PDB file of C-alpha atoms in Angstrom:
ATOM      1  CA  ASP A   1     -34.410  -5.587 -34.439  1.00  0.00           C
ATOM      2  CA  SER A   2     -36.073  -4.788 -31.111  1.00  0.00           C
ATOM      3  CA  ASN A   3     -34.123  -7.513 -29.305  1.00  0.00           C
ATOM      4  CA  LEU A   4     -30.703  -5.848 -29.458  1.00  0.00           C
ATOM      5  CA  VAL A   5     -28.419  -6.550 -26.514  1.00  0.00           C
ATOM      6  CA  VAL A   6     -25.447  -4.315 -25.816  1.00  0.00           C
ATOM      7  CA  ILE A   7     -22.475  -6.234 -24.430  1.00  0.00           C
ATOM      8  CA  LYS A   8     -19.997  -4.221 -22.383  1.00  0.00           C
ATOM      9  CA  SER A   9     -16.566  -5.084 -21.009  1.00  0.00           C
ATOM     10  CA  GLU A  10     -13.874  -3.290 -19.040  1.00  0.00           C
ATOM     11  CA  VAL A  11     -10.156  -4.103 -18.788  1.00  0.00           C
ATOM     12  CA  ILE A  12      -7.782  -2.369 -16.353  1.00  0.00           C
ATOM     13  CA  SER A  13      -4.082  -2.431 -17.229  1.00  0.00           C
ATOM     14  CA  GLY A  14      -0.899  -0.881 -15.864  1.00  0.00           C
ATOM     15  CA  ASP A  15      -2.023  -0.748 -12.231  1.00  0.00           C
ATOM     16  CA  GLN A  16       0.709  -3.089 -11.035  1.00  0.00           C
ATOM     17  CA  ASP A  17       3.193  -0.291 -10.338  1.00  0.00           C
ATOM     18  CA  GLU A  18       4.284   0.676  -6.843  1.00  0.00           C
ATOM     19  CA  CYS A  19       1.435   3.128  -6.279  1.00  0.00           C
ATOM     20  CA  GLY A  20      -1.242   1.641  -8.491  1.00  0.00           C
ATOM     21  CA  VAL A  21      -2.664   5.107  -9.163  1.00  0.00           C
ATOM     22  CA  GLU A  22      -1.660   5.576 -12.804  1.00  0.00           C
ATOM     23  CA  TYR A  23      -3.268   3.100 -15.164  1.00  0.00           C
ATOM     24  CA  LEU A  24      -5.503   2.643 -18.200  1.00  0.00           C
ATOM     25  CA  ILE A  25      -9.109   1.481 -18.322  1.00  0.00           C
ATOM     26  CA  THR A  26     -10.291   0.166 -21.696  1.00  0.00           C
ATOM     27  CA  ARG A  27     -14.081   0.021 -21.983  1.00  0.00           C
ATOM     28  CA  LYS A  28     -15.772  -1.660 -24.916  1.00  0.00           C
ATOM     29  CA  TRP A  29     -19.399  -1.800 -25.956  1.00  0.00           C
ATOM     30  CA  SER A  30     -20.620  -3.987 -28.815  1.00  0.00           C
ATOM     31  CA  VAL A  31     -24.009  -4.733 -30.301  1.00  0.00           C
ATOM     32  CA  SER A  32     -25.027  -7.114 -33.070  1.00  0.00           C
ATOM     33  CA  ASP A  33     -28.288  -7.456 -34.952  1.00  0.00           C
ATOM     34  CA  CYS A  34     -29.908 -10.684 -36.154  1.00  0.00           C
ATOM     35  CA  ALA A  35     -28.204 -10.294 -39.565  1.00  0.00           C
ATOM     36  CA  GLY A  36     -24.757 -10.400 -37.928  1.00  0.00           C
ATOM     37  CA  ASN A  37     -23.971  -6.696 -38.321  1.00  0.00           C
ATOM     38  CA  THR A  38     -21.851  -5.534 -35.405  1.00  0.00           C
ATOM     39  CA  THR A  39     -20.969  -2.120 -34.062  1.00  0.00           C
ATOM     40  CA  GLU A  40     -18.293  -1.520 -31.429  1.00  0.00           C
ATOM     41  CA  TYR A  41     -17.331   1.514 -29.413  1.00  0.00           C
ATOM     42  CA  ILE A  42     -14.120   1.747 -27.361  1.00  0.00           C
ATOM     43  CA  GLN A  43     -13.383   4.288 -24.639  1.00  0.00           C
ATOM     44  CA  LEU A  44      -9.915   4.745 -23.109  1.00  0.00           C
ATOM     45  CA  VAL A  45      -9.754   6.231 -19.611  1.00  0.00           C
ATOM     46  CA  THR A  46      -6.251   7.243 -18.565  1.00  0.00           C
ATOM     47  CA  VAL A  47      -6.058   7.550 -14.782  1.00  0.00           C
ATOM     48  CA  GLN A  48      -3.278   9.825 -13.534  1.00  0.00           C
ATOM     49  CA  ASP A  49      -2.340  11.223 -10.155  1.00  0.00           C
ATOM     50  CA  THR A  50      -1.599  14.877 -10.916  1.00  0.00           C
ATOM     51  CA  ALA A  51      -2.343  16.422  -7.516  1.00  0.00           C
ATOM     52  CA  ALA A  52       0.403  16.803  -4.921  1.00  0.00           C
ATOM     53  CA  PRO A  53      -0.311  15.883  -1.298  1.00  0.00           C
ATOM     54  CA  GLU A  54      -1.361  18.722   0.983  1.00  0.00           C
ATOM     55  CA  PHE A  55      -0.573  19.348   4.636  1.00  0.00           C
ATOM     56  CA  GLU A  56      -3.564  19.463   6.959  1.00  0.00           C
ATOM     57  CA  GLY A  57      -4.400  21.907   9.708  1.00  0.00           C
ATOM     58  CA  ASP A  58      -2.524  24.958  10.883  1.00  0.00           C
ATOM     59  CA  LEU A  59       1.082  25.052   9.749  1.00  0.00           C
ATOM     60  CA  PRO A  60       3.854  26.600  11.847  1.00  0.00           C
ATOM     61  CA  ALA A  61       5.237  29.924  10.643  1.00  0.00           C
ATOM     62  CA  GLN A  62       7.900  29.500   7.964  1.00  0.00           C
ATOM     63  CA  GLU A  63      10.297  31.875   9.711  1.00  0.00           C
ATOM     64  CA  ILE A  64      10.442  32.886  13.373  1.00  0.00           C
ATOM     65  CA  VAL A  65      12.945  34.547  15.695  1.00  0.00           C
ATOM     66  CA  ALA A  66      13.448  32.825  19.055  1.00  0.00           C
ATOM     67  CA  SER A  67      15.698  33.424  22.036  1.00  0.00           C
ATOM     68  CA  CYS A  68      18.277  30.787  22.983  1.00  0.00           C
ATOM     69  CA  ASP A  69      16.178  29.214  25.706  1.00  0.00           C
ATOM     70  CA  ASP A  70      12.789  29.517  23.971  1.00  0.00           C
ATOM     71  CA  ILE A  71      13.155  27.500  20.749  1.00  0.00           C
ATOM     72  CA  PRO A  72       9.821  25.887  19.856  1.00  0.00           C
ATOM     73  CA  ALA A  73       9.775  22.117  19.383  1.00  0.00           C
ATOM     74  CA  MET A  74       9.371  20.750  15.887  1.00  0.00           C
ATOM     75  CA  VAL A  75       5.709  19.805  15.433  1.00  0.00           C
ATOM     76  CA  ASP A  76       4.291  16.716  13.747  1.00  0.00           C
ATOM     77  CA  LEU A  77       2.284  17.427  10.609  1.00  0.00           C
ATOM     78  CA  THR A  78      -0.281  15.297   8.792  1.00  0.00           C
ATOM     79  CA  ALA A  79      -1.147  15.341   5.112  1.00  0.00           C
ATOM     80  CA  THR A  80      -3.807  14.121   2.683  1.00  0.00           C
ATOM     81  CA  ASP A  81      -3.651  13.013  -0.939  1.00  0.00           C
ATOM     82  CA  ASN A  82      -6.483  12.368  -3.379  1.00  0.00           C
ATOM     83  CA  CYS A  83      -5.027   9.036  -4.543  1.00  0.00           C
ATOM     84  CA  ASP A  84      -2.934   7.785  -1.626  1.00  0.00           C
ATOM     85  CA  SER A  85      -4.238   7.170   1.881  1.00  0.00           C
ATOM     86  CA  ASN A  86      -0.923   5.821   3.222  1.00  0.00           C
ATOM     87  CA  LEU A  87       1.104   9.025   3.468  1.00  0.00           C
ATOM     88  CA  VAL A  88       4.066   9.310   5.802  1.00  0.00           C
ATOM     89  CA  VAL A  89       5.278  12.821   6.625  1.00  0.00           C
ATOM     90  CA  ILE A  90       9.057  12.822   7.067  1.00  0.00           C
ATOM     91  CA  LYS A  91      10.498  15.625   9.129  1.00  0.00           C
ATOM     92  CA  SER A  92      14.081  16.796   9.392  1.00  0.00           C
ATOM     93  CA  GLU A  93      15.866  19.624  11.151  1.00  0.00           C
ATOM     94  CA  VAL A  94      19.149  21.283  10.223  1.00  0.00           C
ATOM     95  CA  ILE A  95      20.903  23.542  12.758  1.00  0.00           C
ATOM     96  CA  SER A  96      23.441  25.945  11.328  1.00  0.00           C
ATOM     97  CA  GLY A  97      25.515  28.815  12.660  1.00  0.00           C
ATOM     98  CA  ASP A  98      25.887  27.421  16.205  1.00  0.00           C
ATOM     99  CA  GLN A  99      29.639  26.707  16.041  1.00  0.00           C
ATOM    100  CA  ASP A 100      30.760  29.740  18.092  1.00  0.00           C
TER     101      ASP A 100
END
C-alpha cells in the first residue's frame, strides 16, 4: 500500500514534581495498511537531572591566612545548572576560635 500514513503521539508524565526535571516521555508510532494490519512502536524517554550545579567565575581560595584587621569580605557567588535556571546560592559563615 503506497498510501500508508504513520500516526505519532507523545505523552509526558511525572513532570508535576517540585522541579519538573525528572519525568517520562512515551512516544508511540503506529501504521495500518488497507487490510487493517497494524504495527506499533513505542519509545520511552526517561528524563533525569544527573548533573550538579556549578559555580561560575573565579572562586575565592579555599583557605587563606589573614591578619586581624585585614579579613576579606565574603563574596557573592553565582551558579548555573543544566536543568534549573532559578538557582539561589546560599552563603553562610562560621567564626570559631575567637573566644579569647
